[in-house]
Structure formats: C-alpha cells, structure tokens
C-alpha cells in the first residue's frame, strides 16, 4: 500500500520525493478533502466501510429497491476513493503508474461490471489499510520528531546584571544561561559556575547521569568550545540534576547538537538502501507489466471466445493481486523504525544505506587513541640524557606541549607541571609535523619534541645510542615515547601510556558473536605499543606507525576483502572514516565534523553502543528480508489464484492483510532490546 515516510511540502510538478515509495504522503489533504483535519483519512475509510456494510445488509437482508444499496456502494466509492484519486492523479501526471492507479482501475472495472459491492469493498479495505499503515508508521515518525521537543522553549539569561527570560531561538553565543535544578538545559555550552549531575540520555544514550563541574579557564574554553572536557560540557535537551548551573552558550539554537541531530535524522528518512533502490526499480517495471498483462486478459476473449464479463472480472482480480503494496512499504517501514530506535539509544544513523551496511559488516577497523583507549594518557616515565637534569628536560617539554591541544601534549603538560621546581618556560612559534611531533622556539633556539623517527627526517645530529636504547626499553613496556632535542642537544625521552577503555574486551567479544569476523586496530603509535593494546583487548590485528594517509590505505585493503566499518573520533580520522564502507564516529555529540563525516554517529563517548548498533542493523536486514519474502510470496500466490477463479473480495483481504503484516513486522524494531 503506497505511503511516504516524510511529509514534504507539495510541489507544483509533484515530483517523486526521495525515500518515498510513491511520491505522496497520504496525510496532507487540502481543500474540501481536509474536512476532518489529520483524521480525514481514517474517517473517510470508516465512512466507506459503513456504506459498504449498509449496502450489503440492505441488498441481502432487507426487501428494498436495488437503487438504495447501489447508492450506498457509490457512497463507499466516494469516501474510499476520493483521496486515492487525488494521489493517483498526481502520480499519473508525473508519468508514473503506481499502486493507487491500479486500485482505482480495479474498482472502476468492478463498477463497469455492475459489481458495486466488490468495488466498494476494495476501496474501503484499501483506504482503511492505507490509514492504519500511516498510523502505524506515525509511531516511528513521532519517535523521531519527539527529539525536536526536548529543548525548552525559553531560557533564563543573565544580561547586564539582570536575570531575564528569553526565547531559546534568541540566545546568542556568549550568553550566560541560568539552569535551575531538575530542568532541561536550553543550549549547548560549558559550565561556568556550579556542580550537578546531568542526564544526557536524550542526546548521548548514556544511562547514568554525568557529573558536571566548571571549566578551569572560561576564556580559553570560549575560544575553543569543541575542546572543552566532557565533565564541563553540556547539550541542549539534556536534564539537569539537583544542582544549579551557570552555562556559557557556545552555539545558537539553530546550530546546537540537538538541532543538528534532528536535521540529520530527518535527512536519514529519505536515504535509501540498496534494497530500497532495488524494490523501486522493480516496481518501476513491474507495475507497467501488470497493466499490460491485465489488458491482455481483457482482450483474451477475442481468441478464447470466453464471456467478456468473466474475463474482465478476472482481469480486475489479477490487478488487485498483482499490486505490490506490501513490497512498496517493506523496506522503508523497517528503516524508519530502526532509525527511530537507534536515536532513542544515542545512535544517529544516516539512512537506510548505512544501516543496511552496518548489518552486514565483515570487518571493523578501530582507531586507537580515544576509541580503544581512554584518550587521556598520563605521564609515566622521564629518562634524561647524560648530564641533563629532570627539571631541565621537563621544563623544555612543558614549554612546548602547553601550546598544543594534542592529547599526548596535554598529558605531558598536566603530569610534568607539578614536578617542576620553577615556573615553566614559554615557547613560541609552535609548528606541527603531522604524525611525527612538533617544532617550536625556546629561549631563541629551535626545539623538537616527537617520535624517534622524526629526528631522521630533520637537520641536526642523529639520536645517540643511549637515547635509542631508552626509546626501545620504554616501547617494549608499552609506552608511547617522545624524544626532546633543544638545538642540537638531546635532553632525554618522555614516556606516556594510554590505557584501554573499560569494557572494550566485552565489546570485542559481542561483535565477534554478532558475526564480525575480523577486527583491526589502526594507530599512529609504534607497532609494539599498538600490538600490546590490541592483545590486551582481544583484537585480531594491530597496525602501528600509521600516518593518516596510511590508515586510508589500510582501509582500502580491507575493503577489497568485504564490507568494513571504521570507528574513530570523526576529526583526526576523517579520511579513514570516509574511505570505509561505513564510517562510525564516537563521541559525536557537539562535534560538527563527526556528524558530517560519519555515516553512523555514537553520540556518547562509549564504545559499548557499537554492538547494539551492529545488532540492530543485522536485525533490520533480517526483517527486511522477511518482509520481501512475504510481499513477493503473496503476489506470487495471489496471481495464479485469481487466474484460476479467486474473486476480488478474497484477493483484497489477503492483499491488504499482507501489507499490514509487513508494517507490523517492521514496527517490531521499535522494541529492539539491548543485549544485557
């Protein structure tokens, strides 16, 4: 039965809407047809049913003139077919012969034979199924639209020393919003004052409230809001706990995370999977073929000498049987339900294509830092060169790393500062050497901090044997190392370690149980560190010493062997995410780059969402296959049955029943449960 999963505004040329099986929505009935508002469709269907029932009773029970039941059957035509006529007209005008048109032709054919009851019954059941289908699909759509209602309509703002209430859409970047206990947060921002626990489940899917505290440096946080730590960052639509918070707004209402998610989910509704594209192509050829076949049945008496009325009636029954209503809705209904269910768990899926691929992944590649590991490494080792004090080495390293936002740089600055006897020096002119380290100027002299390989690529003396030995010893112990050279003098080696996230081994086991055959870690760290982390969490393979371009090469190699997903943070891993069959970004809440780059976004910074997403994708694919088997199977059974004499009435019951079975099966995805 034809339907649309979106409600696009009407266009002058009634062009086919993406993701809509038939180019109309079945809801927006304007003019005289909108007499009952949003309920018009179901009311008209029920009136058609009442007219059919009344006409049948009068015809079979009462002793009345035949004109009266015929009038009621004609009324059933009017109520059951009025909305269908409008939609069929639009599709035919656009050059498409679709299911609405087939139903109208069958009903008109029944009337031409004087079988008004069967024609009225056809239009009643068709319109009733149509309206019930829209009601059922509306449940999935409402689950998505409910996202837009999460943010409050107004906010309490401190301006010029006064507290004023303003509409959320009038909030400006830099405003200070006051959030009372147990109220929804109205904007994306960071905490300036106060502590509280915030329920972020509506955005990130996290089941436990997250403790929030003020930022250390509001000015720096305002300059780089995307770099604010999770414990100080808040999102519109989340729910504050028992503490009051002052929040600095970092995004306007139209640009906040919630608005972006709503926009991308709406776009996801129109995204088509390969199965949906196949069924659309199938319908494009199948419907005209049905029309030609029916025309052949109508003119067959010329060759068979069969009674024309019998041949015509059989042709109309075949027309009903062959209409691929269930096929048209089989995939879109499942996709919409799955997208809605994923959204409730903090997973953004950009349409049917990524969802279908997610359900058929054969391999997954993981970025290491921030994905497999916490992304918050700590300083563990400080090894000085001969004649160099620890204080001098750390002073030089902190001077440089304070200028960088890289996680390793922050770890060194954070861990070394308390160990300094004097205030850190100030370096200038920081330059990043991608994948190798950094260069700066300290006390008028160049200083380099980076991997051992860096010093084979730049001018100056090669590392002495003792430095190479320090690096080898630390890396064997699983440390990530950075060599420090000030001018031509090597000061020593610093070791940091990034520990694996809690629950990663369990995630790997769940993915393997779900059928993901190969899992690989890609890292810019050295091979020994990467191998140690991979072995700890149970991954199959590790690739270390990779530049961003090398990660793309590895993904390309994996793709040659089957479908592959890439899991990363969506920023540093953007090229690899784009190269994978499906890109999956972690911790995407608040990150425009992650939301734009990835096909699937885990809004929370929790890898444990991934098995749920893969399991949902696999279940969605199974339900789509079931729906296709039911829809095509019913057509395959009904066509021969009608050719052998099955009437229009029984054909209509089976036909409409199969459509509702398909929709009901798809809606099971709304209740998909997480594995515990």
XYZ file of C-alpha atoms in Angstrom:
676
model
C 0.000 0.000 0.000
C 1.553 3.322 -1.006
C 2.906 5.589 1.609
C 5.529 8.188 2.271
C 7.877 8.284 5.189
C 8.199 12.034 5.094
C 5.790 14.895 4.752
C 7.420 17.178 2.200
C 5.637 20.310 1.073
C 3.624 19.846 -2.107
C 5.419 20.796 -5.287
C 3.981 22.145 -8.488
C 5.200 19.269 -10.583
C 4.543 16.589 -7.936
C 7.935 15.110 -8.453
C 8.861 11.906 -6.691
C 10.199 12.517 -3.212
C 13.351 10.677 -2.164
C 12.737 7.747 0.070
C 9.021 7.865 -0.616
C 7.792 4.751 -2.264
C 5.214 6.616 -4.299
C 5.605 10.330 -4.264
C 2.767 11.291 -1.927
C 2.275 11.354 1.769
C -1.301 10.317 2.260
C -1.756 12.845 5.040
C -1.904 16.343 3.667
C -5.346 16.536 2.128
C -6.120 20.119 1.321
C -9.295 21.963 0.361
C -12.623 20.163 0.667
C -10.903 16.862 1.429
C -9.493 18.171 4.707
C -12.840 18.338 6.482
C -11.663 16.263 9.491
C -8.100 17.561 9.661
C -5.448 14.954 10.434
C -8.192 12.336 10.958
C -9.688 12.789 7.473
C -8.120 9.629 6.060
C -9.337 7.274 8.794
C -12.789 8.930 8.985
C -13.290 8.619 5.225
C -12.211 4.961 5.379
C -14.689 4.214 8.183
C -17.499 6.009 6.330
C -16.715 3.898 3.251
C -16.878 0.770 5.418
C -20.203 1.823 6.921
C -21.595 2.450 3.436
C -20.404 -0.950 2.175
C -21.858 -2.749 5.202
C -25.153 -0.870 4.975
C -25.486 -1.566 1.268
C -24.698 -5.263 1.725
C -27.268 -5.634 4.537
C -29.978 -3.896 2.540
C -29.156 -5.978 -0.535
C -29.123 -9.325 1.277
C -31.453 -8.882 4.230
C -33.895 -6.086 3.536
C -36.665 -6.031 0.948
C -35.771 -2.705 -0.671
C -35.342 -1.290 -4.116
C -31.898 -2.129 -5.555
C -31.214 1.570 -6.113
C -30.725 2.160 -2.370
C -27.895 -0.337 -1.738
C -26.314 0.727 -5.021
C -26.365 4.327 -3.774
C -24.579 3.269 -0.605
C -21.965 1.383 -2.602
C -21.413 4.503 -4.706
C -21.012 6.459 -1.457
C -18.350 3.922 -0.460
C -16.608 4.677 -3.759
C -16.722 8.390 -2.956
C -15.346 8.087 0.586
C -12.898 5.277 -0.099
C -11.599 6.597 -3.396
C -11.587 10.384 -3.110
C -8.142 10.682 -1.523
C -6.763 7.890 -3.698
C -7.978 9.669 -6.848
C -6.058 12.805 -5.917
C -2.850 10.863 -5.279
C -3.223 8.720 -8.398
C -3.785 11.864 -10.459
C -0.564 13.377 -9.154
C 1.477 10.245 -9.942
C -0.010 9.786 -13.423
C 0.530 13.466 -14.139
C 4.196 12.916 -13.255
C 4.352 9.965 -15.667
C 4.179 7.194 -13.065
C 1.586 4.420 -12.897
C 1.569 3.331 -9.287
C -0.487 1.283 -6.876
C -3.176 3.930 -6.314
C -3.838 3.932 -10.033
C -4.097 0.127 -10.147
C -6.613 0.092 -7.291
C -8.776 2.739 -8.952
C -8.758 0.861 -12.264
C -9.802 -2.344 -10.479
C -12.622 -0.560 -8.629
C -13.787 1.145 -11.836
C -13.713 -2.209 -13.625
C -15.878 -3.781 -10.915
C -18.368 -0.923 -11.278
C -18.408 -1.373 -15.049
C -19.498 -4.972 -14.448
C -22.196 -3.810 -12.041
C -20.331 -5.324 -9.087
C -20.501 -2.195 -6.946
C -20.257 -4.138 -3.698
C -16.896 -5.667 -4.577
C -15.579 -2.356 -5.891
C -16.734 -0.540 -2.753
C -15.211 -3.276 -0.587
C -11.917 -2.912 -2.445
C -11.754 0.850 -1.910
C -12.859 0.537 1.717
C -10.173 -2.002 2.597
C -7.559 -0.163 0.546
C -8.282 3.176 2.249
C -8.561 1.531 5.689
C -5.257 -0.268 5.261
C -3.759 2.958 3.962
C -4.844 4.898 7.054
C -3.855 2.160 9.519
C -0.479 1.907 7.840
C 0.053 5.643 8.216
C -0.999 5.425 11.840
C 1.472 2.613 12.494
C 4.297 4.345 10.654
C 3.393 7.529 12.504
C 4.543 5.845 15.700
C 8.029 5.524 14.292
C 7.980 9.039 12.875
C 6.749 10.523 16.146
C 9.630 8.834 17.962
C 11.968 10.804 15.710
C 10.023 14.071 15.835
C 9.989 13.888 19.639
C 13.688 14.779 19.532
C 12.774 18.286 18.456
C 10.616 18.730 21.567
C 13.436 18.024 24.020
C 14.754 21.572 24.278
C 12.790 24.070 26.420
C 11.108 26.987 24.682
C 12.685 29.681 26.848
C 15.799 30.255 28.934
C 16.740 32.363 31.944
C 19.655 34.583 30.924
C 21.883 36.922 32.935
C 22.339 40.141 30.967
C 23.630 43.460 32.297
C 23.349 42.160 35.832
C 19.688 41.224 35.437
C 18.020 37.840 35.018
C 15.661 37.893 32.029
C 13.690 35.151 30.295
C 14.156 34.951 26.537
C 13.052 32.575 23.799
C 15.637 29.884 23.123
C 15.952 30.954 19.496
C 17.040 34.413 20.709
C 20.000 33.115 22.724
C 23.326 34.413 21.479
C 26.773 32.855 21.667
C 28.403 34.167 24.857
C 25.172 34.493 26.840
C 25.176 33.162 30.391
C 22.184 30.888 30.980
C 20.951 30.018 34.468
C 19.732 26.424 34.737
C 17.647 25.575 37.797
C 17.671 22.096 39.349
C 15.568 19.424 37.640
C 15.031 21.445 34.447
C 16.124 20.905 30.852
C 19.246 22.647 29.610
C 18.301 25.094 26.824
C 21.563 25.396 24.891
C 24.927 23.836 24.088
C 27.679 25.319 26.232
C 30.055 24.814 29.137
C 29.668 25.203 32.880
C 30.869 28.490 34.365
C 29.595 28.026 37.889
C 28.034 25.268 39.983
C 28.159 21.485 40.056
C 25.443 18.973 39.211
C 24.696 15.672 37.551
C 23.149 15.874 34.076
C 21.057 13.200 32.404
C 22.466 13.138 28.850
C 20.495 10.084 27.698
C 18.316 12.066 25.223
C 21.450 13.065 23.273
C 24.198 10.537 24.014
C 22.226 7.499 25.174
C 24.226 7.299 28.428
C 22.142 5.533 31.052
C 23.880 7.128 34.056
C 23.847 10.901 34.742
C 27.199 12.617 34.160
C 28.765 14.810 36.852
C 29.456 18.367 35.661
C 31.852 20.970 37.010
C 33.064 24.439 35.931
C 35.855 24.884 33.386
C 39.246 25.992 34.691
C 39.737 28.734 32.098
C 36.473 30.245 30.717
C 38.306 32.462 28.225
C 40.159 29.555 26.655
C 37.006 27.424 26.684
C 35.129 30.168 24.833
C 37.862 30.301 22.178
C 37.857 26.514 21.615
C 34.498 25.135 22.828
C 34.987 21.819 20.986
C 37.995 21.135 23.189
C 36.135 21.535 26.491
C 36.368 18.440 28.687
C 33.241 16.243 28.872
C 32.790 16.974 32.584
C 32.264 20.669 31.801
C 30.337 20.426 28.535
C 26.527 20.377 28.298
C 23.994 19.956 25.496
C 20.565 21.378 24.776
C 17.751 18.995 25.677
C 19.603 17.217 28.484
C 18.190 17.268 32.026
C 19.910 18.986 34.924
C 20.022 17.249 38.292
C 19.866 18.696 41.786
C 22.421 21.491 41.416
C 22.063 24.932 39.845
C 24.376 25.715 36.909
C 25.543 28.833 35.105
C 26.270 27.914 31.480
C 28.069 29.896 28.777
C 26.273 29.426 25.442
C 28.571 28.253 22.632
C 26.027 27.585 19.858
C 22.862 29.262 18.675
C 19.661 27.218 18.883
C 19.649 26.503 15.141
C 23.218 25.143 15.303
C 23.261 23.176 18.547
C 23.772 19.432 18.752
C 20.075 18.686 19.207
C 19.103 20.723 16.137
C 21.812 19.034 14.076
C 20.641 15.585 15.176
C 17.007 16.388 14.307
C 18.095 17.704 10.900
C 20.275 14.695 10.120
C 17.643 12.207 11.284
C 15.104 13.929 9.035
C 17.548 13.603 6.152
C 18.123 9.972 7.111
C 14.440 9.253 6.494
C 14.961 9.970 2.801
C 18.183 7.998 2.449
C 17.691 4.793 0.501
C 19.415 1.464 0.957
C 20.421 -0.747 -1.943
C 17.410 -2.968 -1.190
C 15.070 0.022 -1.372
C 16.591 1.124 -4.673
C 16.126 -2.430 -5.977
C 12.446 -2.535 -4.985
C 11.880 0.901 -6.530
C 13.411 -0.269 -9.804
C 11.374 -3.483 -9.600
C 8.141 -1.520 -9.146
C 9.039 0.831 -11.982
C 8.989 -2.091 -14.419
C 6.565 -4.397 -12.625
C 3.579 -2.020 -12.460
C 3.519 -1.277 -16.235
C 3.973 -5.015 -16.870
C 0.925 -5.718 -14.690
C -1.104 -3.177 -16.662
C -0.098 -4.786 -19.974
C -0.860 -8.265 -18.620
C -4.301 -7.165 -17.421
C -5.021 -5.561 -20.795
C -4.088 -8.873 -22.380
C -6.582 -10.682 -20.131
C -9.286 -8.178 -21.029
C -8.878 -8.751 -24.781
C -8.322 -12.512 -24.425
C -11.988 -13.369 -25.286
C -11.166 -12.390 -28.867
C -9.049 -15.548 -29.025
C -10.758 -17.801 -26.467
C -14.432 -16.976 -27.075
C -14.797 -16.580 -23.291
C -17.576 -14.356 -21.975
C -16.185 -10.816 -21.861
C -17.593 -10.008 -18.416
C -15.919 -13.086 -16.912
C -12.578 -12.218 -18.496
C -12.875 -8.612 -17.388
C -13.724 -9.593 -13.802
C -10.777 -11.983 -13.671
C -8.516 -9.238 -15.033
C -9.623 -6.884 -12.237
C -8.962 -9.585 -9.628
C -5.479 -10.101 -11.077
C -4.939 -6.354 -10.944
C -5.631 -6.369 -7.206
C -3.490 -9.455 -6.625
C -0.509 -8.108 -8.537
C -0.385 -4.668 -6.898
C 2.895 -4.647 -4.912
C 1.623 -2.654 -1.921
C 3.474 -4.709 0.677
C 6.655 -4.602 -1.393
C 6.482 -0.807 -1.584
C 6.465 -0.448 2.198
C 8.631 -3.466 3.138
C 11.977 -1.663 3.343
C 11.026 1.964 4.208
C 8.949 0.903 7.215
C 11.818 -1.171 8.618
C 14.396 1.550 8.007
C 12.291 4.266 9.631
C 11.591 2.099 12.681
C 15.287 1.206 13.067
C 16.431 4.827 12.687
C 13.941 5.856 15.379
C 15.034 3.042 17.702
C 18.715 3.889 17.228
C 18.013 7.543 18.011
C 16.498 6.597 21.362
C 19.816 4.988 22.321
C 22.003 7.893 21.253
C 22.941 6.479 17.851
C 22.484 8.590 14.721
C 22.088 6.515 11.542
C 22.074 8.475 8.312
C 19.519 6.486 6.364
C 18.893 3.038 5.004
C 22.191 2.652 3.167
C 24.497 2.877 6.211
C 22.004 0.880 8.277
C 21.979 -1.978 5.780
C 25.782 -1.982 5.549
C 26.083 -1.894 9.339
C 24.040 -5.067 9.452
C 26.376 -6.861 7.045
C 29.818 -5.785 8.327
C 32.527 -8.393 7.907
C 35.374 -6.375 9.406
C 35.806 -3.364 11.687
C 38.871 -1.138 11.987
C 39.317 0.888 15.169
C 41.363 3.982 15.770
C 43.383 3.516 18.969
C 43.549 6.822 20.804
C 40.172 7.888 22.165
C 38.396 4.861 20.713
C 40.013 1.705 22.069
C 41.863 3.688 24.736
C 40.629 6.448 27.036
C 42.334 9.149 25.001
C 43.635 10.606 28.281
C 47.197 9.310 28.500
C 49.290 10.007 31.594
C 52.951 10.775 32.041
C 54.696 7.630 33.300
C 58.432 7.899 32.583
C 61.056 10.657 32.425
C 64.503 9.442 31.304
C 67.226 12.076 30.963
C 70.321 12.030 28.783
C 73.704 12.061 30.445
C 74.379 15.389 32.144
C 70.775 16.605 31.850
C 68.585 17.160 34.918
C 64.965 16.027 35.032
C 63.889 19.600 35.731
C 65.539 20.881 32.550
C 64.001 18.126 30.409
C 60.507 18.675 31.809
C 60.807 22.472 31.657
C 61.603 22.272 27.939
C 58.893 19.688 27.215
C 56.169 21.566 29.104
C 57.086 24.852 27.431
C 56.330 23.270 24.047
C 53.442 20.972 24.892
C 51.447 23.719 26.666
C 50.933 25.252 23.220
C 49.350 22.102 21.747
C 45.862 20.596 22.115
C 47.048 17.073 21.245
C 46.085 14.515 23.943
C 49.709 13.442 24.401
C 50.790 17.056 24.750
C 48.138 17.720 27.378
C 49.213 14.577 29.254
C 52.820 15.776 29.429
C 51.868 19.289 30.481
C 49.434 18.003 33.090
C 51.796 15.378 34.527
C 55.034 17.344 34.430
C 53.926 20.711 35.798
C 53.740 19.559 39.457
C 57.264 18.098 39.198
C 58.911 21.377 38.139
C 60.846 23.355 40.731
C 60.417 26.621 38.799
C 57.603 28.065 36.698
C 57.503 26.579 33.168
C 59.289 28.446 30.421
C 57.414 29.885 27.438
C 57.992 28.566 23.938
C 56.788 30.239 20.734
C 56.174 29.516 17.050
C 54.690 26.045 17.506
C 54.551 24.035 14.277
C 53.037 20.583 13.929
C 54.893 17.926 11.962
C 51.987 15.652 11.086
C 52.301 12.182 12.524
C 55.791 12.815 13.874
C 55.804 15.576 16.513
C 56.159 19.350 16.900
C 58.723 22.112 16.486
C 58.903 25.369 18.452
C 61.336 28.018 19.613
C 62.559 28.100 23.218
C 64.996 30.710 24.503
C 65.712 31.676 20.880
C 66.692 28.120 19.917
C 64.643 25.544 17.944
C 63.253 22.686 19.991
C 61.762 19.442 18.679
C 59.542 17.005 20.569
C 58.384 13.848 18.828
C 58.930 10.266 17.784
C 62.390 8.876 17.284
C 61.690 8.712 13.515
C 61.281 12.500 13.427
C 64.995 13.063 14.042
C 65.983 11.061 10.983
C 63.961 13.495 8.846
C 65.150 16.866 10.167
C 68.505 18.610 10.106
C 70.850 18.130 13.029
C 72.654 15.306 14.782
C 71.185 11.816 14.915
C 69.998 10.456 18.272
C 72.858 8.959 20.312
C 72.745 5.246 21.165
C 71.611 5.899 24.729
C 68.513 7.754 23.503
C 67.673 4.921 21.110
C 68.110 2.427 23.952
C 65.780 4.433 26.213
C 63.135 4.506 23.476
C 63.437 0.782 22.823
C 63.119 -0.068 26.521
C 60.059 2.121 27.093
C 58.255 0.978 23.938
C 58.848 -2.642 24.853
C 56.959 -1.842 28.077
C 54.040 -0.483 26.017
C 54.800 3.222 26.417
C 54.398 5.882 23.763
C 57.680 7.794 23.657
C 58.711 11.326 22.773
C 62.289 12.440 22.336
C 63.208 16.043 23.248
C 66.030 17.892 21.428
C 66.846 21.528 22.177
C 69.007 22.928 19.409
C 71.492 20.130 18.724
C 71.376 18.747 22.270
C 69.274 15.690 23.149
C 67.706 16.186 26.588
C 66.040 12.807 27.040
C 62.922 10.702 26.484
C 59.442 11.026 27.947
C 57.088 8.043 28.168
C 53.301 8.215 28.371
C 50.691 5.485 28.476
C 47.067 5.483 27.350
C 45.050 2.718 28.992
C 42.284 0.740 27.306
C 38.693 1.762 27.996
C 36.648 -0.256 30.428
C 34.513 -2.855 28.691
C 36.402 -2.955 25.388
C 37.195 -6.699 25.622
C 33.484 -7.365 26.170
C 32.629 -5.181 23.148
C 35.057 -7.181 21.001
C 33.529 -10.460 22.189
C 29.980 -9.236 21.454
C 30.939 -8.099 17.972
C 32.543 -11.459 17.281
C 29.348 -13.186 18.485
C 27.337 -10.971 16.123
C 29.412 -12.259 13.207
C 32.122 -9.621 12.704
C 34.943 -11.885 11.577
C 37.913 -9.517 11.634
C 38.796 -6.609 13.941
C 41.893 -4.472 13.405
C 43.359 -1.529 15.325
C 44.968 1.334 13.405
C 47.345 3.625 15.278
C 49.904 6.316 14.771
C 51.807 4.876 17.726
C 54.669 2.475 17.187
C 53.881 -1.113 16.301
C 54.867 -2.541 19.677
C 52.566 -0.200 21.612
C 49.715 -0.875 19.183
C 50.291 -4.626 19.416
C 50.291 -4.539 23.220
C 46.963 -2.672 23.403
C 45.358 -4.880 20.728
C 46.375 -8.039 22.563
C 45.048 -6.650 25.845
C 41.526 -6.065 24.476
C 41.357 -9.125 22.198
C 41.573 -7.566 18.737
C 42.772 -9.762 15.885
C 45.426 -7.443 14.468
C 47.192 -4.139 15.060
C 48.782 -1.741 12.590
C 51.162 0.815 14.077
C 53.302 3.706 12.821
C 50.498 4.863 10.520
C 50.129 8.342 9.093
C 46.567 9.488 8.224
C 47.150 8.520 4.585
C 48.392 5.094 5.697
C 45.114 4.483 7.544
C 43.242 5.146 4.305
C 45.465 2.599 2.558
C 44.762 0.002 5.246
C 41.005 0.619 4.956
C 41.196 0.276 1.172
C 42.972 -3.072 1.570
C 40.316 -4.300 3.994
C 37.526 -3.206 1.632
C 38.930 -5.451 -1.073
C 38.048 -8.376 1.194
C 34.489 -7.292 2.090
C 32.434 -4.663 3.909
C 34.420 -2.788 6.547
C 33.484 -0.241 9.183
C 35.893 2.341 10.572
C 35.405 3.568 14.137
C 37.102 6.825 15.135
C 36.519 10.249 16.626
C 35.453 11.840 13.348
C 38.116 14.557 13.452
C 41.629 13.134 13.084
C 40.194 10.054 11.416
C 38.002 11.825 8.858
C 39.823 10.448 5.766
C 39.672 6.862 7.075
C 36.017 7.238 8.074
C 35.194 8.481 4.592
C 37.127 5.618 2.965
C 35.398 2.811 4.874
C 32.228 1.141 3.619
C 30.574 2.741 6.636
C 32.188 5.317 8.938
C 31.276 5.271 12.638
C 32.139 8.280 14.804
C 32.383 8.047 18.596
C 31.577 10.873 20.983
C 29.924 12.834 18.176
C 27.737 14.987 20.449
C 28.755 18.584 19.846
C 31.140 17.752 17.010
C 30.066 19.098 13.624
C 32.989 17.331 11.919
C 31.993 13.958 13.346
C 28.340 14.426 12.455
C 29.187 15.448 8.897
C 31.915 12.869 8.242
C 30.430 9.688 9.664
C 27.600 7.575 8.308
C 26.766 6.495 11.858
C 27.440 8.568 14.965
C 27.621 7.213 18.514
C 26.625 10.418 20.280
C 28.088 9.316 23.609
C 31.770 8.640 24.179
C 31.057 4.958 24.819
C 32.195 2.135 22.568
C 29.633 -0.159 24.219
C 26.990 1.403 21.946
C 28.624 -0.282 18.939
C 27.397 -3.879 19.451
C 23.868 -2.548 19.918
C 24.134 -0.635 16.619
C 25.528 -3.645 14.737
C 22.887 -5.941 16.268
C 20.123 -3.513 15.301
C 21.486 -3.375 11.747
C 21.562 -7.158 11.487
C 18.011 -7.451 12.858
C 16.836 -4.754 10.436
C 18.309 -6.653 7.498
C 16.598 -9.848 8.689
C 13.228 -8.083 8.961
C 13.648 -6.519 5.518
C 14.325 -9.986 4.073
C 11.257 -11.376 5.856
C 9.134 -8.517 4.516
C 10.348 -9.048 0.974
C 9.617 -12.788 1.183
C 6.090 -12.114 2.490
C 5.306 -9.371 -0.018
C 6.650 -11.167 -3.082
C 5.319 -14.524 -1.882
C 1.766 -13.211 -1.518
C 1.888 -11.721 -5.016
C 3.256 -14.991 -6.392
C 0.381 -16.934 -4.767
C -2.437 -14.478 -5.483
C -1.805 -14.016 -9.202
C -2.266 -17.715 -10.086
C -5.157 -17.943 -7.608
C -7.042 -15.096 -9.286
C -6.307 -16.535 -12.722
C -7.921 -19.763 -11.509
C -11.017 -18.001 -10.235
C -10.343 -16.338 -6.853
C -12.636 -13.314 -6.645
C -11.829 -9.664 -5.978
C -13.127 -9.783 -2.390
C -10.845 -12.558 -1.082
C -7.938 -11.137 -3.078
C -8.431 -7.772 -1.388
C -8.467 -9.321 2.095
C -5.239 -11.249 1.503
C -3.596 -8.323 -0.293
C -4.317 -5.765 2.431
C -3.564 -8.265 5.159
C -0.080 -8.881 3.799
C 0.617 -5.140 3.796
C -0.333 -4.791 7.456
C 1.730 -7.893 8.334
C 4.762 -6.270 6.706
C 4.260 -2.981 8.563
C 3.665 -4.736 11.882
C 6.799 -6.806 11.395
C 8.832 -3.653 10.745
C 7.464 -1.933 13.838
C 8.981 -4.696 15.967
C 12.244 -2.821 15.550
C 10.917 -0.048 17.784
C 11.030 -2.554 20.640
C 14.512 -3.901 19.833
C 16.205 -4.662 23.137
C 19.804 -4.135 24.058
C 21.721 -7.276 24.877
C 22.465 -7.459 28.583
